[in-house]
Short mmCIF file of C-alpha atoms in Angstrom, two decimals:
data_model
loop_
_atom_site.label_atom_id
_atom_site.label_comp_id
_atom_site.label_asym_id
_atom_site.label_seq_id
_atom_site.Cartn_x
_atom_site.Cartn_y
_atom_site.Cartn_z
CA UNK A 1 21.68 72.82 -31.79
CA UNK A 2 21.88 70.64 -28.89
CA UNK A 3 19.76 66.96 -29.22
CA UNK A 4 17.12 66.17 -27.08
CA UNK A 5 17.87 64.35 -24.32
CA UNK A 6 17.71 60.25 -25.34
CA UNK A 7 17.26 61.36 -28.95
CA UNK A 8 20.69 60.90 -29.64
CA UNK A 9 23.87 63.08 -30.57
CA UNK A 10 27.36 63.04 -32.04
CA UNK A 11 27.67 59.73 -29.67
CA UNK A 12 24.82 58.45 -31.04
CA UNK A 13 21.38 57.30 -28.92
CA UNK A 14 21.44 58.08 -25.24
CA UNK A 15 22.60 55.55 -22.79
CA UNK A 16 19.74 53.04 -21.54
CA UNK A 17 17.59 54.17 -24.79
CA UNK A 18 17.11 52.80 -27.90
CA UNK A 19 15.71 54.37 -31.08
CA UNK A 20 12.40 51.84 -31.03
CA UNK A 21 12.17 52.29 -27.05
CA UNK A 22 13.38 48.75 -26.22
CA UNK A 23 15.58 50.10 -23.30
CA UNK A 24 12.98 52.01 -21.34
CA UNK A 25 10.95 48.83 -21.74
CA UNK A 26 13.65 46.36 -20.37
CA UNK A 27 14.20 49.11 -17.61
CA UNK A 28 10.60 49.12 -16.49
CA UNK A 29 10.56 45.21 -16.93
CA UNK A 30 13.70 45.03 -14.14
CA UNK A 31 12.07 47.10 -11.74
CA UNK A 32 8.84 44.84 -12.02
CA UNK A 33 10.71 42.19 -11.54
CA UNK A 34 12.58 43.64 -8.78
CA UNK A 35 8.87 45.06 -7.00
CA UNK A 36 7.43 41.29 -7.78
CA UNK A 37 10.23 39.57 -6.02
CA UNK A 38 9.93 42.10 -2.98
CA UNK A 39 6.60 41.45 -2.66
CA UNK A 40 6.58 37.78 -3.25
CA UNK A 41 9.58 37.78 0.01
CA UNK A 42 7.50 39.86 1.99
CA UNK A 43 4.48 36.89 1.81
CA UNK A 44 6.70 34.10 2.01
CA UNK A 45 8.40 35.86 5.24
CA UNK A 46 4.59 36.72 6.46
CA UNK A 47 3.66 33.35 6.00
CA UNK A 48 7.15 32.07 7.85
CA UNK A 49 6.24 34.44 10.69
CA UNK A 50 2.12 32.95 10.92
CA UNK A 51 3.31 29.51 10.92
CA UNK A 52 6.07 30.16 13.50
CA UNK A 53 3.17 31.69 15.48
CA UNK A 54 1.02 28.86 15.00
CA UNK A 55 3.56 26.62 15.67
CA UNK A 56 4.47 28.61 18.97
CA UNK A 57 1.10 29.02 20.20
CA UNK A 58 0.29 25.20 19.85
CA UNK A 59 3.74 24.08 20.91
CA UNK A 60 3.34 25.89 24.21
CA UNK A 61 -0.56 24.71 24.64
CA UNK A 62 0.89 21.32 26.04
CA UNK A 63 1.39 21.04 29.79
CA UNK A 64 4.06 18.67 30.23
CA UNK A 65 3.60 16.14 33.27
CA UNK A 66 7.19 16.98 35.31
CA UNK A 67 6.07 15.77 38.49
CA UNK A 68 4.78 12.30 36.84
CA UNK A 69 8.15 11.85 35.23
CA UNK A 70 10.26 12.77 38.09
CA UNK A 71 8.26 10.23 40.10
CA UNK A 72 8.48 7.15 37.29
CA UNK A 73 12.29 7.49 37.73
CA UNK A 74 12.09 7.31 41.05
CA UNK A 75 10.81 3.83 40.36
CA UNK A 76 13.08 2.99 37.25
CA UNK A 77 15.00 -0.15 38.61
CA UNK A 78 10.82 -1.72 39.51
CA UNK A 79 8.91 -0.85 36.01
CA UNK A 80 8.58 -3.84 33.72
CA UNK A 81 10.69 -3.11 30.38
CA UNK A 82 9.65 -3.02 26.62
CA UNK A 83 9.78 -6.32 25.08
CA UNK A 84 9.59 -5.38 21.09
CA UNK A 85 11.30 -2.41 19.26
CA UNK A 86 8.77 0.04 17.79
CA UNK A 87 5.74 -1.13 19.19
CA UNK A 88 4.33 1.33 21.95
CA UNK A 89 1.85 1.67 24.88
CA UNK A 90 0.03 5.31 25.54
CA UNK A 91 -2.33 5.56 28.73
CA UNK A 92 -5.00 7.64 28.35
CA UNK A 93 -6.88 9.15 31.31
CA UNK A 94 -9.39 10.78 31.60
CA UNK A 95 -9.97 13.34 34.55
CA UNK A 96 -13.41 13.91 36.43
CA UNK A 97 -11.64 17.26 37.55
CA UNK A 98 -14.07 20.26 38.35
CA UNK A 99 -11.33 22.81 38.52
CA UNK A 100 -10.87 25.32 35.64
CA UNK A 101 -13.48 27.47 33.99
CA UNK A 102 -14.67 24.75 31.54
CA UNK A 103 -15.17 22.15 34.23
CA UNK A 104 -17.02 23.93 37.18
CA UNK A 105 -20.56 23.30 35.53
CA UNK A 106 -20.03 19.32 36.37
CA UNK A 107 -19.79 19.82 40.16
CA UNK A 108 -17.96 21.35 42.78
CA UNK A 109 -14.08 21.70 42.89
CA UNK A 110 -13.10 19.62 45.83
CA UNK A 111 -9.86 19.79 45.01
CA UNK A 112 -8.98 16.15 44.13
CA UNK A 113 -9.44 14.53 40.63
CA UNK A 114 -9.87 11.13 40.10
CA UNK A 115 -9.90 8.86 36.66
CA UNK A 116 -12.97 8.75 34.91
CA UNK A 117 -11.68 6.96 32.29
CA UNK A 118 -8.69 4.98 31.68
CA UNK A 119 -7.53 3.08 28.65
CA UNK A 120 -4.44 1.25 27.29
CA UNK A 121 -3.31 1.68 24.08
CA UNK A 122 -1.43 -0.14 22.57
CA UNK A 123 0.30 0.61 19.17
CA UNK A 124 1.85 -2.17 16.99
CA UNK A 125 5.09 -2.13 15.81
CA UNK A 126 5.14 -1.01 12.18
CA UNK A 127 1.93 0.37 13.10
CA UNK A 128 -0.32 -2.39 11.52
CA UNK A 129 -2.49 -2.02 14.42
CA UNK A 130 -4.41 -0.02 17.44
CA UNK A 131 -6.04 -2.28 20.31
CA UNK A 132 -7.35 0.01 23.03
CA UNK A 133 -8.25 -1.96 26.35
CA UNK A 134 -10.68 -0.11 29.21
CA UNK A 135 -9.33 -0.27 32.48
CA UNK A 136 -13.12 -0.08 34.50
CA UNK A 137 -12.75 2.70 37.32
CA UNK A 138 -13.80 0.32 39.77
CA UNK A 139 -11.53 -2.84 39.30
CA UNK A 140 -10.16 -3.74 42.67
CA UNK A 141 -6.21 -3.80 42.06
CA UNK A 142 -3.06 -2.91 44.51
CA UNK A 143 -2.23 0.06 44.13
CA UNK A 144 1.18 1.04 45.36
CA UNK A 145 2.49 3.72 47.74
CA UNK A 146 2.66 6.51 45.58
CA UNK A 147 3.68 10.74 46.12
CA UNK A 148 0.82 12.68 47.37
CA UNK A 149 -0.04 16.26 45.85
CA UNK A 150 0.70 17.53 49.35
CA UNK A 151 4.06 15.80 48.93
CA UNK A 152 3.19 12.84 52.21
CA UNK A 153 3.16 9.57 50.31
CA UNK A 154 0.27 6.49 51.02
CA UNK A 155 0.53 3.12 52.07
CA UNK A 156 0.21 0.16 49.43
CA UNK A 157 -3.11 -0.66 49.27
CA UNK A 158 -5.77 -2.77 48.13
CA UNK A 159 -8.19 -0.78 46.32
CA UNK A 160 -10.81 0.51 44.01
CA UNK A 161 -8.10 1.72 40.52
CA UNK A 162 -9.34 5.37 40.72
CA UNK A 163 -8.29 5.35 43.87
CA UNK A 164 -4.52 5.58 42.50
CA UNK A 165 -5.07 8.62 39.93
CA UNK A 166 -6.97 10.63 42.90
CA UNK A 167 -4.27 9.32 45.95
CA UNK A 168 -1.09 9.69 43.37
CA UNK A 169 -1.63 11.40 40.04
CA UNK A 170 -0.88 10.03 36.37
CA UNK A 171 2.43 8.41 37.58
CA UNK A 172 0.76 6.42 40.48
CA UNK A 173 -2.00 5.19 37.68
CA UNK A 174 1.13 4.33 35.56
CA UNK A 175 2.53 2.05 38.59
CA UNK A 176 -0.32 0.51 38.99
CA UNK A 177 -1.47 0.08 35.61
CA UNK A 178 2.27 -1.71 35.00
CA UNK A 179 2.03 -3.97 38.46
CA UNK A 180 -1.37 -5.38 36.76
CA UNK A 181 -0.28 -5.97 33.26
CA UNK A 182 3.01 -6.33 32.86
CA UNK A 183 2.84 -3.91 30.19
CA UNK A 184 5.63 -0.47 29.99
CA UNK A 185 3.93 2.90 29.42
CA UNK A 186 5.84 4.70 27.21
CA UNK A 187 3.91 7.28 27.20
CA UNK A 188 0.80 8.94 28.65
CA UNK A 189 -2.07 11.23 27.94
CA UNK A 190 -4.54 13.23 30.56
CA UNK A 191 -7.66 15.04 29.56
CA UNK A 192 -10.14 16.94 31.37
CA UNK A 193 -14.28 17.65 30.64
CA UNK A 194 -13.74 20.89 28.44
CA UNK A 195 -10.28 19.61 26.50
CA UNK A 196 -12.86 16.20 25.45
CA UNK A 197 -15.72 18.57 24.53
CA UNK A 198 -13.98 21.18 22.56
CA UNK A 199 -12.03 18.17 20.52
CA UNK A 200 -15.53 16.89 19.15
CA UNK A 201 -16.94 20.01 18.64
CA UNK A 202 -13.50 21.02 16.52
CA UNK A 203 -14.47 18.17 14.15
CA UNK A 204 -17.80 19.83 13.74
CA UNK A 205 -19.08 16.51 15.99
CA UNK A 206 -19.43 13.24 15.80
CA UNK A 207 -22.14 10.76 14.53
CA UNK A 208 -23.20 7.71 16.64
CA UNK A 209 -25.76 5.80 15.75
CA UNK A 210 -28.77 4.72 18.92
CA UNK A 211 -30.78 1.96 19.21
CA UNK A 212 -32.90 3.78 21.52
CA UNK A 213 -33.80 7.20 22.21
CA UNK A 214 -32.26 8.86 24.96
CA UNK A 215 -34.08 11.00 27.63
CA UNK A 216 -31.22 11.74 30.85
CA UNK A 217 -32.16 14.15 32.93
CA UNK A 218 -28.91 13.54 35.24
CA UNK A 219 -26.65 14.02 31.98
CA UNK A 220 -29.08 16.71 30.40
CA UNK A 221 -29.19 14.55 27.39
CA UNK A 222 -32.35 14.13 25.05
CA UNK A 223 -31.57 12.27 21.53
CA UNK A 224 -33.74 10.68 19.27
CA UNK A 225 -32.85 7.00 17.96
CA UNK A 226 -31.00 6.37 14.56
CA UNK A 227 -27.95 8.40 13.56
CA UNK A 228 -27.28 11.54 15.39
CA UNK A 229 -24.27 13.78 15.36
CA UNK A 230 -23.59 14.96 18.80
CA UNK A 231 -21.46 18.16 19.50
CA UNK A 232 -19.17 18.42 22.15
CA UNK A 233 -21.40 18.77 25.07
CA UNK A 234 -23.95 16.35 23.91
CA UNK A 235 -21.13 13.36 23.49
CA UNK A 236 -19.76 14.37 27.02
CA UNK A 237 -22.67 13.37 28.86
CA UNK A 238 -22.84 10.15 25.90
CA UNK A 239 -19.58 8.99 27.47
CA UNK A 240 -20.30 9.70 30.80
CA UNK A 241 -23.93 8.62 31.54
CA UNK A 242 -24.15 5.58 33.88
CA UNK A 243 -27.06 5.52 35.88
CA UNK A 244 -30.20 5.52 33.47
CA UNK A 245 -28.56 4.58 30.20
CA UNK A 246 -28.12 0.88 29.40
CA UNK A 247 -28.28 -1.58 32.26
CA UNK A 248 -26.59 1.27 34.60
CA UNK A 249 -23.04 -0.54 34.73
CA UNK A 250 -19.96 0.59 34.34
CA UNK A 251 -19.04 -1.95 31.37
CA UNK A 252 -21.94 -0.39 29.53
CA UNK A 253 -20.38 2.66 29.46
CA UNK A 254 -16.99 1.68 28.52
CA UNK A 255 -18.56 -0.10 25.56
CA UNK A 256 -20.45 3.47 24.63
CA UNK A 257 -17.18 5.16 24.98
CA UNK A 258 -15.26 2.30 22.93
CA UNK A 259 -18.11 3.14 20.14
CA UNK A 260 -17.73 6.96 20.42
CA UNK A 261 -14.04 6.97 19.99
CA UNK A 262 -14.49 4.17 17.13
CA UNK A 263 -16.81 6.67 15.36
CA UNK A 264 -14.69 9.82 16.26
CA UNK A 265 -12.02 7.86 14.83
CA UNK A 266 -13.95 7.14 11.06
CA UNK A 267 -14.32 11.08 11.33
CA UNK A 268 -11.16 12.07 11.52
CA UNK A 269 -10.28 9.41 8.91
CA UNK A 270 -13.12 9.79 6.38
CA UNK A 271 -12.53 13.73 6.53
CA UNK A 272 -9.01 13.80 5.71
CA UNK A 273 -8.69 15.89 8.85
CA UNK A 274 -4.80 14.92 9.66
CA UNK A 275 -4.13 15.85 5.52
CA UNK A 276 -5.80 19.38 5.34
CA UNK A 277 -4.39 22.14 7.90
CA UNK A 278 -7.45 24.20 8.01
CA UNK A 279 -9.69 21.13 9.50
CA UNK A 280 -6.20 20.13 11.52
CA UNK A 281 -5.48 23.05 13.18
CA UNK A 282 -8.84 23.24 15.36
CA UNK A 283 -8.37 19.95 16.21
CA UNK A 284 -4.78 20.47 17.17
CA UNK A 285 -5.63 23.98 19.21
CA UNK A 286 -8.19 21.88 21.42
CA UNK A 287 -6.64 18.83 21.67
CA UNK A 288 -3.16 20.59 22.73
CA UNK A 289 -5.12 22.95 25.30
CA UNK A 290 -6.53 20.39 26.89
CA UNK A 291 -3.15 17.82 27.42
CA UNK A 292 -1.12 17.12 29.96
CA UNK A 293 1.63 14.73 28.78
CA UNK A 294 5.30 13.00 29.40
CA UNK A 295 7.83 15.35 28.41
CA UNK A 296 8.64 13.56 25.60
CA UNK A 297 4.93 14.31 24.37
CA UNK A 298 4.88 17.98 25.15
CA UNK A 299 5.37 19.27 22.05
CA UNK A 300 4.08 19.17 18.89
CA UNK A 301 6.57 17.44 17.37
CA UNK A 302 6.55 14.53 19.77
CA UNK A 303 2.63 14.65 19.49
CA UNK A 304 3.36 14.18 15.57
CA UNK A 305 5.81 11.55 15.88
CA UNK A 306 2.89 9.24 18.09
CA UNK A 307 0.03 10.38 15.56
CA UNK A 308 2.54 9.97 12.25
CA UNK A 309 1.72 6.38 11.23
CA UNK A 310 -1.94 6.00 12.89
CA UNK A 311 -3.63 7.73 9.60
CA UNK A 312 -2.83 4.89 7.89
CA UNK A 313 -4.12 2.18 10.43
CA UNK A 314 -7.46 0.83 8.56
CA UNK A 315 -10.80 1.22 10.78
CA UNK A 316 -10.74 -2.55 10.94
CA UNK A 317 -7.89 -2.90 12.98
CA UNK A 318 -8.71 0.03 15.27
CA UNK A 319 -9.73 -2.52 18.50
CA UNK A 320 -11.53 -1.46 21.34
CA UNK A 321 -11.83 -3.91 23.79
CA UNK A 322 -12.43 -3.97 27.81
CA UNK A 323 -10.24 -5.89 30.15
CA UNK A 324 -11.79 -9.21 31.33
CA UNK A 325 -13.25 -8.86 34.47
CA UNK A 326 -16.38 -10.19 36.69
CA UNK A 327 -18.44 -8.73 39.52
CA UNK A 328 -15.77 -9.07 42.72
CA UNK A 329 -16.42 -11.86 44.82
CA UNK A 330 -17.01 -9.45 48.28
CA UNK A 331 -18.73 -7.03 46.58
CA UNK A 332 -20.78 -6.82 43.34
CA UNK A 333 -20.05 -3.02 42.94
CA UNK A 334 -16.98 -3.62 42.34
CA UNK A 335 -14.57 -5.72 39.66
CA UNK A 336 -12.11 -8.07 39.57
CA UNK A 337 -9.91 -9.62 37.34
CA UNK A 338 -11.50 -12.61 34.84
CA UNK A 339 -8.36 -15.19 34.81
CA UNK A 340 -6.43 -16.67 32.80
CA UNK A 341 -8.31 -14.39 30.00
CA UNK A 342 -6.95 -11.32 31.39
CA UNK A 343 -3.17 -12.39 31.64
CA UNK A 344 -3.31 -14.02 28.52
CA UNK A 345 -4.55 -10.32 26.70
CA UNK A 346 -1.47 -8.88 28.99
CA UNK A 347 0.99 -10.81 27.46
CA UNK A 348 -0.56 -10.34 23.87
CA UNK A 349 -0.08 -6.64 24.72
CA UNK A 350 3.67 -6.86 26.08
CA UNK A 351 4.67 -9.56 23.21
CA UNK A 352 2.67 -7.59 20.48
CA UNK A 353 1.17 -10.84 19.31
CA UNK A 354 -2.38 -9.33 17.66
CA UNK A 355 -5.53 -9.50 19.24
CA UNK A 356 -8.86 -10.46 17.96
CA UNK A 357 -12.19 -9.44 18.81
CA UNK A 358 -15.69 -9.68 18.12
CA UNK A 359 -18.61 -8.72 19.02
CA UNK A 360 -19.97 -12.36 19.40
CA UNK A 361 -18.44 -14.67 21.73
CA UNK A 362 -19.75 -18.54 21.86
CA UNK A 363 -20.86 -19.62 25.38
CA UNK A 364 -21.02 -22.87 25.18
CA UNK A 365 -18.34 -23.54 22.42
CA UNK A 366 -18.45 -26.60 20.38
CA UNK A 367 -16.54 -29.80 20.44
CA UNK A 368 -14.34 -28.28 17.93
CA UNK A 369 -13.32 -25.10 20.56
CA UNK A 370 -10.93 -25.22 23.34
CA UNK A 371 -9.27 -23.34 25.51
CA UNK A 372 -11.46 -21.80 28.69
CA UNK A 373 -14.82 -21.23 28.83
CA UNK A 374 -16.94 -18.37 29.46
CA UNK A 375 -17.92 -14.89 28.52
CA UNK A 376 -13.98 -14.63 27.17
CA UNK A 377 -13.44 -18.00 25.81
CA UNK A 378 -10.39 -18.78 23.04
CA UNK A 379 -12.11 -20.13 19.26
CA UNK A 380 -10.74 -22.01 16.88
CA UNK A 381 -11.63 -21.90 13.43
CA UNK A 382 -9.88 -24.74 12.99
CA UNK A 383 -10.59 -28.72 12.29
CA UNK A 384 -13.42 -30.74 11.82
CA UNK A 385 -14.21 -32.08 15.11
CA UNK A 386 -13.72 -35.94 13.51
CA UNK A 387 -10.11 -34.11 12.52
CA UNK A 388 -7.43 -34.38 14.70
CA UNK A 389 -6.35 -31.71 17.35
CA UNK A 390 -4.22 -29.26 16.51
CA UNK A 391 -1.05 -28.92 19.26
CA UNK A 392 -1.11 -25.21 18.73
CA UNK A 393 -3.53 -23.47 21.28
CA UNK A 394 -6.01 -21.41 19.52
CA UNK A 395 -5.60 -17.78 19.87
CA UNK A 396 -7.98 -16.38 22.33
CA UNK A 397 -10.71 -14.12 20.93
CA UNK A 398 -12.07 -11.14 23.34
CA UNK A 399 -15.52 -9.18 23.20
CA UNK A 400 -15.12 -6.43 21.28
CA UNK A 401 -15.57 -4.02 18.41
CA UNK A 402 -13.55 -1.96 15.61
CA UNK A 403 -13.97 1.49 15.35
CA UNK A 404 -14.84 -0.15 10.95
CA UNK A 405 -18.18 -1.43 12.90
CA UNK A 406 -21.49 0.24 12.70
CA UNK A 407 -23.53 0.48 15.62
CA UNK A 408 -26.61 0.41 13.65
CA UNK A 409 -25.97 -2.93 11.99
#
């Protein structure tokens, strides 16, 4: 009578069984284990495929700035060259432009764009440091002739500094920037209204703190004094506002947008933002929408490369700063240059020798202070004045915050 099938024989057990079922278990075991690693391939290959999405999708958000580069070479043999390996200076612009869908609501769209905002940053070598210096929008500098959108190029001029971002576009606001300080751009950064207010409201906003309620009917801005976390709209007309907020000039608002990116800068920090992709990518989606950058900054990668060591830059040495400068002598709406003060921040900047601020500058320093006078005026914590005088000159100390400093205090 023939065996049942598995049960055994004249050969003895079937093949693949065992008389206490051990085979049919290690056969079921394999094909779990063979299931199990299909499916574990099949995430691992759908999370490959989402982050080479991601990565394509914010990759491609940059507009790289073409025209701006082909323009700066143009000019090679004339820009000023970098002085000290690693150390780096990004402008940052910020355009009034009214073109685009998130930008209409600010005004018409007369077709030009001019630079609401400029600053110099400048990023120590090693990266032990950030010192970012406001350039004020109406500084009279000479501006050089520079490529027009409608390809005709200007005559060198002597003008208002906006008047080189809306006459020549980021590269002609590089020129100029690099005639006045001596300093190389390495790289550069433009924004526009929405890319600002979508970056603030993708850190869920941003806390400032106000001595005084605000009520601006211009900026459509009503805050209460004390802390207040304003969302992205909100800090846009905070950063803009000129007329009815402070004493209505335009160094009162570069010192309320110094504080707002000082404060946007403990958010990022404080919220481990940069360390935790879901709070990063927002951020980076916005931010990356928004750009227009060198070349060498369109892409994430290059982005990274800039941002890599500025985690790790302590609040305290996160400067802001505006450039010394005075009503101009034929016309008090406009600026002008504050010297030697000014020259000797430029050459802190190209030499990467630190800068210090405060908040508190000495007008009439004591016997024990030298250097020059006014608003901008070098200290010395140095010798007794019965001491003798030190041959070294004292390092000049600008008015100025870190983004460690509360505006409340």
């Amino acid at each position: 009578m023939r065996e049942a099938a598995g049960s055994g024989g004249p050969l003895g057990p079937g093949r693949g069984a065992s008389a206490d079922g051990r085979g049919l278990i290690r056969r079921r075991r394999r094909r779990w284990v063979r299931v199990g690693a299909g499916a574990v391939g099949v995430v691992v290959l759908g999370v490959g495929v989402a982050g080479w999405v991601v990565y394509a999708k914010l990759d491609g958000n940059i507009t790289p700035d073409d025209a701006a580069a082909a323009e700066l070479a143009r000019y090679a043999k004339e820009r000023p060259t970098s002085l000290v390996k690693d150390a780096q200076n990004v402008l940052l612009i910020g355009s009034d432009s009214r073109s685009g869908d998130g930008n209409r609501a600010y005004g018409r769209d007369s077709g030009t764009e001019r630079s609401d905002t400029t600053i110099l940053l400048h990023l120590a070598a090693g990266r032990r440091s950030a010192t970012a210096v406001s350039l004020p929008r109406d500084l009279m500098v000479d501006v050089p002739g520079c490529l027009r959108p409608d390809g005709k190029r200007t005559e060198p001029m002597f003008a208002m500094f906006n008047y080189a971002f809306q006459s020549g576009g980021s590269a002609c606001t590089i020129r100029t920037v690099e005639k006045l300080t001596g300093v190389r751009i390495d790289h550069h950064v433009v924004v526009d209204f929405s890319g600002f207010k979508d970056m603030v409201d993708a850190v869920d906003g941003v806390e400032v703190c106000l001595k005084k309620p605000i009520d601006d009917k211009a900026a459509k801005l009503r805050l209460p004094a004390g802390r207040v976390t304003l969302d992205g709209e909100q800090a846009l007309g905070y950063v803009r506002a000129r007329k009815s907020l402070g004493n209505g000039s335009d160094t009162d608002r570069m010192e309320r947008q110094q504080r707002f990116l000082g404060a946007l800068v403990n958010k990022v920090q404080s919220n481990d933002v940069l360390l935790n992709p879901v709070k990063l990518y927002p951020l980076l989606d916005a931010a990356t929408s928004s750009l227009t950058t060198d070349p060498d900054l369109a892409s994430l990668r290059g982005l990274y490369e800039l941002v890599r060591g500025l985690r790790d830059i302590p609040t305290e040495h996160v400067q802001f700063l505006t450039v010394p400068r005075e009503s101009y002598v034929y016309n008090t709406n406009r600026d002008q240059l504050v010297e030697p003060e000014a020259e000797k921040l430029f050459e802190r900047l190209r030499t990467d020798t630190p800068v210090v601020v405060s908040q508190e500058i000495p007008t009439n320093p004591s016997p024990v202070e030298s250097g020059d006078h006014g608003p901008f005026a070098s200290r010395v914590a140095g010798p007794a004045a019965s001491g003798p005088v030190s041959p070294t000159p004292p390092a000049p100390t600008f008015r100025g915050n870190t983004a460690a400093e509360d505006g409340c205090g």
